[in-house]
Short mmCIF file of C-alpha atoms in Angstrom, two decimals:
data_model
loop_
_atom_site.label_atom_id
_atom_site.label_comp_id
_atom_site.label_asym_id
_atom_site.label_seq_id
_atom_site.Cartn_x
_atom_site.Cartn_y
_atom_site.Cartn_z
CA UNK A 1 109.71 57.18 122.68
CA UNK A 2 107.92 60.11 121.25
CA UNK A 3 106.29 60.38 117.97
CA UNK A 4 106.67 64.27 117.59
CA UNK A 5 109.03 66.53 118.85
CA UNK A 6 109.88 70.36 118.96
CA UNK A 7 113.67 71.06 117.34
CA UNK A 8 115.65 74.50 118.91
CA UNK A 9 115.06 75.70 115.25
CA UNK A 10 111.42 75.76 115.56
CA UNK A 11 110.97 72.87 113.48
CA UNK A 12 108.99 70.07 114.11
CA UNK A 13 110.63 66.38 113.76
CA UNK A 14 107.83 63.56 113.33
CA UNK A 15 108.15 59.82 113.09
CA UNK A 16 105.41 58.29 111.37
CA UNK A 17 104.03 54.74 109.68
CA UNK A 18 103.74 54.24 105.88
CA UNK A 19 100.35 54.65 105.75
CA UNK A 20 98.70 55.83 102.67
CA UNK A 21 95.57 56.86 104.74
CA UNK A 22 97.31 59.91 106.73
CA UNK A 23 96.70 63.75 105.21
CA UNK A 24 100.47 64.78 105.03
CA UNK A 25 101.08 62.37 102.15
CA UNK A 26 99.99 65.26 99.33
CA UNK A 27 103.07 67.61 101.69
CA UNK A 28 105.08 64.31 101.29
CA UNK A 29 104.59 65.04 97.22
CA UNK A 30 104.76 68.39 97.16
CA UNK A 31 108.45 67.97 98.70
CA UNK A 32 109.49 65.14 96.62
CA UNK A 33 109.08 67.42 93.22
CA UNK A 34 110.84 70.08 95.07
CA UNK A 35 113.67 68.14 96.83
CA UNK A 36 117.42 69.72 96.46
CA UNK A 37 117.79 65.84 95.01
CA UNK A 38 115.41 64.13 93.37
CA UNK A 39 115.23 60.37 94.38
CA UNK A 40 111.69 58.79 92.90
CA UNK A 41 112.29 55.81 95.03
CA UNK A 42 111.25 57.76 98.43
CA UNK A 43 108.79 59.95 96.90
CA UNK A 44 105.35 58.60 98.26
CA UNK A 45 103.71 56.87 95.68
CA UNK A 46 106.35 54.65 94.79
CA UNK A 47 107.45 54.09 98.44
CA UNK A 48 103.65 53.58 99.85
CA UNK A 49 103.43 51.26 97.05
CA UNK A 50 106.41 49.14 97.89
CA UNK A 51 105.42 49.13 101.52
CA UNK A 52 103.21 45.60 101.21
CA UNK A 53 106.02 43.97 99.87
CA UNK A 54 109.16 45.59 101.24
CA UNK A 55 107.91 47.80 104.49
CA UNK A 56 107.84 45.39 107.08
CA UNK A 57 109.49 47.78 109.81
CA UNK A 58 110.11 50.77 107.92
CA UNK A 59 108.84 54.50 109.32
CA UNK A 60 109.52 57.62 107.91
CA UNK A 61 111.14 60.15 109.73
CA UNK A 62 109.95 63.77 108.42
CA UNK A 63 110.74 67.52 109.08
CA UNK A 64 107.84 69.91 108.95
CA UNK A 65 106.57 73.75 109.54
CA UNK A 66 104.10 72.12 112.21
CA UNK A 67 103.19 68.82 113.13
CA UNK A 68 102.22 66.82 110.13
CA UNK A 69 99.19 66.34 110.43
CA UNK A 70 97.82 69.81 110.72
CA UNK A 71 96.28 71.42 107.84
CA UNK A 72 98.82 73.29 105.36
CA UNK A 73 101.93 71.72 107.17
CA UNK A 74 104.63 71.24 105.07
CA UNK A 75 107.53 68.93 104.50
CA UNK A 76 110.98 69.85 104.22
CA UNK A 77 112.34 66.83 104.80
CA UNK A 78 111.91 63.01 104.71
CA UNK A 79 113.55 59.87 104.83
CA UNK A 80 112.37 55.72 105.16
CA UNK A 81 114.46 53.97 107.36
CA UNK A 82 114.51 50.97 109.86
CA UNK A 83 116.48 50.68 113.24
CA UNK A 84 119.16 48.05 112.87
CA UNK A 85 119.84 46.68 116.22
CA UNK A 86 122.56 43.91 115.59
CA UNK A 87 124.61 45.44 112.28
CA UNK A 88 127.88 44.90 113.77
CA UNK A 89 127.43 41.99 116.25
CA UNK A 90 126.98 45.04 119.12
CA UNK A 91 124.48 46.44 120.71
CA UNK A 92 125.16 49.56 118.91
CA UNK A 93 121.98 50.50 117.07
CA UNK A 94 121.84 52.40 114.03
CA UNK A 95 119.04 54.26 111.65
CA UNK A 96 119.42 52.55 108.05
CA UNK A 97 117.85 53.73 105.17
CA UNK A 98 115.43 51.51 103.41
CA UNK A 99 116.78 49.40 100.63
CA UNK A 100 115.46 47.13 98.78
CA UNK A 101 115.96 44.81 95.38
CA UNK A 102 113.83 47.96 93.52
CA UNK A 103 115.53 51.00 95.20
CA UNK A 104 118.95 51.66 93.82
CA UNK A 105 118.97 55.22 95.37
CA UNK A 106 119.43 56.20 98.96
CA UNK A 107 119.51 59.82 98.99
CA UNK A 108 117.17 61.54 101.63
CA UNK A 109 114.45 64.28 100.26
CA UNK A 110 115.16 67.67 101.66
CA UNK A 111 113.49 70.83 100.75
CA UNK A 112 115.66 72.72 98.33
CA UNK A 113 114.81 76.26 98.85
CA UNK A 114 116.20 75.79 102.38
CA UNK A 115 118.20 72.41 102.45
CA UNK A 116 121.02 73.38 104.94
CA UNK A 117 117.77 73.99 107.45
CA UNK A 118 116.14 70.71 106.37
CA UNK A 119 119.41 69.00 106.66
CA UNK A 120 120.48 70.33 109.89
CA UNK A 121 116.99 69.42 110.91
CA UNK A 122 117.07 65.89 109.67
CA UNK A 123 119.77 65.30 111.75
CA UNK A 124 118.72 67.17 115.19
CA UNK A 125 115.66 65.00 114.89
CA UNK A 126 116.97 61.52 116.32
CA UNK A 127 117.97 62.82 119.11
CA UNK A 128 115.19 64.70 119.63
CA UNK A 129 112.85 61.50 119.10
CA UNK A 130 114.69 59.24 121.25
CA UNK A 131 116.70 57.38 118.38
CA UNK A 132 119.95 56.28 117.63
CA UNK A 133 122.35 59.39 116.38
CA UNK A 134 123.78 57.27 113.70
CA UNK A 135 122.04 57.33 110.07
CA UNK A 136 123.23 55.10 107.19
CA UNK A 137 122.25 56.33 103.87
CA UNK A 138 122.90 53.13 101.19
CA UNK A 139 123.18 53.82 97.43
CA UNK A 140 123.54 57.73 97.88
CA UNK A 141 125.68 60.05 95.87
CA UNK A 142 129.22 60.59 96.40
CA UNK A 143 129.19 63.94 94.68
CA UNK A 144 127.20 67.01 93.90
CA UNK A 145 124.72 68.85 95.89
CA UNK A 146 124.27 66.60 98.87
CA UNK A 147 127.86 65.89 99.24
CA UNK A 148 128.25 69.61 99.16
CA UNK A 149 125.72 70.22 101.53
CA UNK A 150 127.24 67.61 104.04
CA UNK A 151 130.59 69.34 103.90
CA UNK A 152 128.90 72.89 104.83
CA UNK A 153 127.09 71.08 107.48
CA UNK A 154 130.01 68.91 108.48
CA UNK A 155 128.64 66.32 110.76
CA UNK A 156 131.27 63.33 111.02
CA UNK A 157 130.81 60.75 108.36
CA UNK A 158 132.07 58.01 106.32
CA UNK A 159 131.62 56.44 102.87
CA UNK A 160 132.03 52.88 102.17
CA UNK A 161 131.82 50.61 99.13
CA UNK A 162 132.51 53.60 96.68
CA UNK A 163 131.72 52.87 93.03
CA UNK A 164 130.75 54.69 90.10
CA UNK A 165 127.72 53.24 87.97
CA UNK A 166 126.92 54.29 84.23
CA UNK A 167 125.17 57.40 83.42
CA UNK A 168 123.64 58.96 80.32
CA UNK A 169 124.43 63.27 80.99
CA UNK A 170 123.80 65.44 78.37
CA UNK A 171 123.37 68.76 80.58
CA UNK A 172 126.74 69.45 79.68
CA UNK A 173 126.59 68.94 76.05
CA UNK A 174 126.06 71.54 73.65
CA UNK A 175 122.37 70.74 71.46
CA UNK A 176 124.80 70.58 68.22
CA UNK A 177 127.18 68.37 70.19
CA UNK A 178 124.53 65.43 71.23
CA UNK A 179 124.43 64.45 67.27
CA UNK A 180 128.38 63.30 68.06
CA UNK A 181 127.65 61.56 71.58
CA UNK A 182 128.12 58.01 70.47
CA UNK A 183 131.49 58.81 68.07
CA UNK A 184 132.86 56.92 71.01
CA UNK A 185 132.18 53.51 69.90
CA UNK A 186 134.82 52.22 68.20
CA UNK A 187 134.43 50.41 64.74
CA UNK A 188 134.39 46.90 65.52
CA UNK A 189 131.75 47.63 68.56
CA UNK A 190 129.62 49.56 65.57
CA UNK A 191 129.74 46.79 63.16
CA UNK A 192 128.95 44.32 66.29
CA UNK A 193 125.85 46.38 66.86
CA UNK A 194 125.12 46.53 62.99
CA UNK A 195 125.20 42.42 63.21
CA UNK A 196 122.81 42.01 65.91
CA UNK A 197 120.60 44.94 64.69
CA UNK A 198 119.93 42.86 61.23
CA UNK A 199 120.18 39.06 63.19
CA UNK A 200 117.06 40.89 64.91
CA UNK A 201 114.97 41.76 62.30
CA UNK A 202 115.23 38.78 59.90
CA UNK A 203 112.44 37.40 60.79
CA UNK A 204 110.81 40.92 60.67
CA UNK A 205 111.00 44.45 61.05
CA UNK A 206 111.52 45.76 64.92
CA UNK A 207 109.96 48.52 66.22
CA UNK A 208 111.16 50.78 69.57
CA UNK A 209 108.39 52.07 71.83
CA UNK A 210 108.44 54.85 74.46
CA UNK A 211 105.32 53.84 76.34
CA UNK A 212 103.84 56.72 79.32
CA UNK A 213 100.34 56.46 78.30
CA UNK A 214 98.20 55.08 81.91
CA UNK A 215 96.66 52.74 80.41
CA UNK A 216 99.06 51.16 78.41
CA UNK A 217 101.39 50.33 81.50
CA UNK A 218 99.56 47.79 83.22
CA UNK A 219 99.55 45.90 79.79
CA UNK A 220 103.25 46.83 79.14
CA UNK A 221 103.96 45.24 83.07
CA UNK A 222 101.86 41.99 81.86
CA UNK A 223 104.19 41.92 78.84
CA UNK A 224 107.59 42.23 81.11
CA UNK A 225 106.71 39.68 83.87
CA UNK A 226 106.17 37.25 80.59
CA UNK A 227 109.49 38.23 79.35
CA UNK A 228 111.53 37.39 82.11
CA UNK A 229 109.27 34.57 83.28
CA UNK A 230 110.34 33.09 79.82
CA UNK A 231 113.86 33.71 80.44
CA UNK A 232 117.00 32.05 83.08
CA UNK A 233 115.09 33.61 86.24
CA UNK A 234 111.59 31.99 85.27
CA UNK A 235 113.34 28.69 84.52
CA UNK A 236 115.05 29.29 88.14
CA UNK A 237 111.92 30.14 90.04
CA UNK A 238 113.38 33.62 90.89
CA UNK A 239 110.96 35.46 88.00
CA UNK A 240 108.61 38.79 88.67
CA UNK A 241 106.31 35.86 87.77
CA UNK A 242 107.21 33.80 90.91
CA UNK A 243 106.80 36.15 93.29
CA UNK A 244 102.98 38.17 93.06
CA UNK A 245 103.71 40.51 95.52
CA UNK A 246 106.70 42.06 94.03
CA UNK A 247 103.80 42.27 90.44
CA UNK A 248 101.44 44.14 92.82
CA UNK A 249 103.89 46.56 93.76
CA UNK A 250 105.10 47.46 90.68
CA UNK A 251 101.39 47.47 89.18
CA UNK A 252 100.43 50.32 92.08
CA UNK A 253 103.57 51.82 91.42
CA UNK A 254 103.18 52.13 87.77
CA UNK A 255 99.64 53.02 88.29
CA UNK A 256 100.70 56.31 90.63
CA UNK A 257 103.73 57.46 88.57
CA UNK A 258 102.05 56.96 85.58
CA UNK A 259 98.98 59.26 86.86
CA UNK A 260 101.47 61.93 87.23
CA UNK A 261 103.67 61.36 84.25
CA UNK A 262 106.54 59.78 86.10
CA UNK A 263 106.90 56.72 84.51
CA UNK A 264 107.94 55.37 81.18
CA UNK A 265 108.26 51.69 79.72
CA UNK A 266 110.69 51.29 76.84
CA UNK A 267 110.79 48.38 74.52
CA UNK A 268 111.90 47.03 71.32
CA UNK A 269 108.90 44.30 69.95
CA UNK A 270 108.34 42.59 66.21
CA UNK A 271 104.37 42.61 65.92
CA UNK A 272 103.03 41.26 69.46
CA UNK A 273 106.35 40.33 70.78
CA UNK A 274 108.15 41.84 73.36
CA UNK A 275 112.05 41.51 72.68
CA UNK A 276 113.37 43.66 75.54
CA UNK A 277 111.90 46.31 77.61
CA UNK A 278 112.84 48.39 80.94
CA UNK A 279 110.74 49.96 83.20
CA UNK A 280 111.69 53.57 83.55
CA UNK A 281 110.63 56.03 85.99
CA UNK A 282 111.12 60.01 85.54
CA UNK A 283 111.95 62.54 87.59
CA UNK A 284 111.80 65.93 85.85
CA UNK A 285 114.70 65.70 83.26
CA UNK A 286 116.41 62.85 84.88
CA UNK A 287 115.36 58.94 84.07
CA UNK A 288 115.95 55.84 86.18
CA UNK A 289 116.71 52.32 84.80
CA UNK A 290 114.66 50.56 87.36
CA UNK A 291 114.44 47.09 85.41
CA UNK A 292 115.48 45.58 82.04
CA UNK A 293 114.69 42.21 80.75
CA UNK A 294 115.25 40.85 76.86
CA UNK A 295 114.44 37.82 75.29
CA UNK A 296 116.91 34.99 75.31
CA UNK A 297 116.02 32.69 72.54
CA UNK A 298 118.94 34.61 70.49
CA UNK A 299 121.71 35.79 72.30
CA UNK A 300 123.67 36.66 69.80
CA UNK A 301 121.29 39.35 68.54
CA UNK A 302 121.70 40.68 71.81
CA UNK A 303 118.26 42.47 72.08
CA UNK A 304 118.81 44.07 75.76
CA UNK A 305 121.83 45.41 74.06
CA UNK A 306 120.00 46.76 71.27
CA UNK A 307 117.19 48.17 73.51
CA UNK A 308 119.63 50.41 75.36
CA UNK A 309 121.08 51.50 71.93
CA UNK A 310 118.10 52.68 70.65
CA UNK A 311 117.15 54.25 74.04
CA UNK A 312 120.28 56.16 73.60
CA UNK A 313 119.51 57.65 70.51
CA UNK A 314 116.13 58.52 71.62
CA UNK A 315 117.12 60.53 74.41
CA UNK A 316 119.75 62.21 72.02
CA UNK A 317 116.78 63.34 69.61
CA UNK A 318 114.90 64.69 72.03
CA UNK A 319 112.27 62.05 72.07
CA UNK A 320 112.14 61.19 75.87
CA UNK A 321 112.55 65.21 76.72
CA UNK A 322 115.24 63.90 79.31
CA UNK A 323 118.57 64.87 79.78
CA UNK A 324 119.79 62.32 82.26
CA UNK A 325 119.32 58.53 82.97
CA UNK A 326 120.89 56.89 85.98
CA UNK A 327 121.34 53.24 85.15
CA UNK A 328 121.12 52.38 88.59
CA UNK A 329 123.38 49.25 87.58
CA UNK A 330 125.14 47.51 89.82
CA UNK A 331 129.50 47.98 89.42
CA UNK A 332 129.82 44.97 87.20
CA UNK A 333 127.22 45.66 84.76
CA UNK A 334 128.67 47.12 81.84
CA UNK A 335 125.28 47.84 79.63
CA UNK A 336 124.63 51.40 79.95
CA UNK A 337 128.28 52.02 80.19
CA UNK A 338 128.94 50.68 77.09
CA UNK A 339 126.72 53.63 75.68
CA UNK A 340 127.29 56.02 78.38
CA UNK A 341 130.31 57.78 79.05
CA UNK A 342 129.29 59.92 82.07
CA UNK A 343 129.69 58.38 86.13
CA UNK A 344 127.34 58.81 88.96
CA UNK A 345 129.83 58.02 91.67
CA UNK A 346 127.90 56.36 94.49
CA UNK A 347 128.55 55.01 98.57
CA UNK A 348 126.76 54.12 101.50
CA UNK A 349 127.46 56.78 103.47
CA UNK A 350 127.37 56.76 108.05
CA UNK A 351 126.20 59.90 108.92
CA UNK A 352 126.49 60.90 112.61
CA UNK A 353 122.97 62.95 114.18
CA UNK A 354 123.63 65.00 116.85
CA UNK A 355 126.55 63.97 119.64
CA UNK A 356 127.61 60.91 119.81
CA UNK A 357 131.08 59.82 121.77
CA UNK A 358 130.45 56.25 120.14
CA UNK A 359 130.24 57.27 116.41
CA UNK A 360 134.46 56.56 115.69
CA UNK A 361 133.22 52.99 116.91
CA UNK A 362 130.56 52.57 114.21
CA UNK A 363 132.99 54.06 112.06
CA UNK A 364 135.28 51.30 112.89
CA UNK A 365 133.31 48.54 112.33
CA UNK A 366 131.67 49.42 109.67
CA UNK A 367 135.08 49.22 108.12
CA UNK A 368 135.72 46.19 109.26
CA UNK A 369 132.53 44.54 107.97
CA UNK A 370 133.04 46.23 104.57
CA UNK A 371 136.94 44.50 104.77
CA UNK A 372 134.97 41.45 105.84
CA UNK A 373 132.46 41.35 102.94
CA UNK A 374 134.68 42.08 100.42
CA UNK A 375 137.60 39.22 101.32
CA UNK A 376 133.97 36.32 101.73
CA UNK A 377 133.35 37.98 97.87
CA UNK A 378 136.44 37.11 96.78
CA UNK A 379 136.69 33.88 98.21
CA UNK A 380 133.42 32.96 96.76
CA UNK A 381 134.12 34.57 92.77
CA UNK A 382 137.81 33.98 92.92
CA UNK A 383 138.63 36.75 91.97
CA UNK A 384 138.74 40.68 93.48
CA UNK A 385 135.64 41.73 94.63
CA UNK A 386 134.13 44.94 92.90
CA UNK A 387 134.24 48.16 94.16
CA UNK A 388 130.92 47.44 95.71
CA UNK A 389 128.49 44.59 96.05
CA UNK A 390 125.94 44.09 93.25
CA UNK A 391 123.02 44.80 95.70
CA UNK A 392 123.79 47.17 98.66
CA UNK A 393 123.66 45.16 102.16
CA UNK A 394 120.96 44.40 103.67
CA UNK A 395 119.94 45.67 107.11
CA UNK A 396 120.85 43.40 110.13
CA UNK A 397 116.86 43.16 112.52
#
């Protein structure tokens, strides 16, 4: 199987490791803060970082001007994935696109000053490389500009598992209108929230902190991992504190985004104590609600709750300079939809590459294992399954 290959557009398709040694990694950058959609989750930093923990098998299959690693090539297009070689039961192998526990997102970068190119070239490229001609893209949007870029290209595809998760979107709103954003909440939720705010602070005032200072996050990180180790997860062994390597990939992580300015931690804390905090990364004007934990010693003063409140209002002010935030919540999560009125509606999405005679198969039984998965959810909850599972599924080896 080749590494490199020669498209009819001129373009060169590459499959390479995630290794943080090779020279196109500053291209792999400089493509990720230009991508048609942004998706911090694949840009390098935070996907060489999670490539100890979570990168057992993964390569990255890229689009460039020239092969990669010649000087001044440049990306306009890339995408983690592994081959899964027993999805359906068949020996019908597909590309799937790297998921994991800390990657809610699955949409591919491609350049956006030319995007139908990088697209088109994206998918030429398995075939071109010797893999399969069938790409599965988990987590990815269901709308806007990929969706519409898909339908100008239109290559066969499918979505499954559709769902819509909350999402904070103020491009939309006029400056003068953001003051009225939360009017939504009805009267008994405001007096609910009034409750808890006060229940909080009786034992002293609470402060809310919008941490992006470098050096501050590896402390803030210290602070989480006590947090939840403190809470139901630490008491069930299934804690950030239980598991180190997941710690060291979200300390390199933090480390690299924070370098750039792509990171923020939020949290609400009375003197030294942490009551609730999220880690946050930042792409441009748009934030991602990558993880959230809040004390449990007083439930009723719901602190997570309050954290996202207050997080609301500070992206309302102008405090965060963001316009967007993604909760990146699974369907039955109803936090940052309680606040947020806006959708991001999402699906895993089969693409088809090139020509292939067996894609209505994979179509086929894809469906079936999606009817599959959701009647085993039922049985297990008793009761309908959600629109789609709380963590996307994971990739058959």
């Amino acid at each position: 199987m080749p590494d490199t290959a020669i498209l009819a557009s001129g373009l060169v398709a590459a499959l390479r490791p995630l290794d943080p040694s090779m020279p196109w990694i500053p291209a792999w950058r400089a493509l990720a803060a230009a991508a048609l959609v942004r998706n911090p989750f694949y840009e390098a930093g935070y996907a060489l970082a999670a490539g100890a923990a979570f990168g057992a098998g993964v390569r990255l299959l890229l689009v460039a001007d020239r092969p990669p690693e010649q000087p001044g090539a440049r990306l306009l297009a890339a995408w983690p994935f592994r081959v899964s070689w027993g999805r359906w039961g068949l020996p019908l192998p597909l590309l799937m696109g790297w998921t994991h526990g800390y990657c809610p997102f699955g949409a591919p970068l491609l350049d956006r000053a030319d995007p139908a190119g990088a697209l088109a070239a994206l998918l030429a490229a398995p075939g071109a490389l010797g893999l399969p001609p069938r790409l599965y893209w988990p987590n990815a949007p269901a709308d806007g500009p990929l969706m519409d870029l898909l339908a100008a290209c239109n290559p066969r595809r499918a979505a499954y598992w559709p769902h819509a998760r909350g999402l904070l979107d103020l491009t939309a709103h006029a400056p003068e209108a953001r003051t009225a954003y939360l009017d939504h909440l009805s009267g008994p939720r405001r007096r609910k929230l009034r409750r808890a705010r006060a229940l909080l602070e009786a034992d002293g005032p609470v402060t809310f902190e919008i941490l992006d200072a470098p050096a501050d996050l590896g402390p803030a990180l210290d602070s989480y991992v006590a947090l939840e180790a403190a809470g139901w997860k630490g008491q069930a062994g299934t804690g950030l504190g239980q598991r180190p390597e997941e710690v060291a990939f979200l300390r390199a992580a933090l480390a690299d985004l924070g370098a750039a300015g792509g990171v923020r931690v939020v949290r609400l804390r009375r003197g030294e104590r942490t009551l609730a905090a999220a880690i946050v990364p930042v792409t441009g004007a748009e934030a991602w609600v990558l993880k959230i934990a809040h004390d449990e010693a007083q439930p009723e003063a719901a602190p997570g709750v309050q954290l996202v409140h207050r997080l609301t209002e500070a992206v309302l002010s102008g405090a965060l300079g963001i316009d967007r935030i993604d909760s990146c919540a699974p369907p039955d999560l109803a936090l940052g939809s309680t606040f947020w009125t806006e959708r991001r509606p999402i699906a895993h999405l089969l693409v088809e590459a090139g020509r292939d005679k067996l894609f209505p198969v994979a179509q086929r039984l894809e469906r079936v294992r999606e009817r599959v998965a959701r009647a085993r959810l039922t049985s297990r909850t008793g009761r309908s399954a959600p629109a789609s599972p709380a963590s996307p599924p994971r990739p058959a080896r």
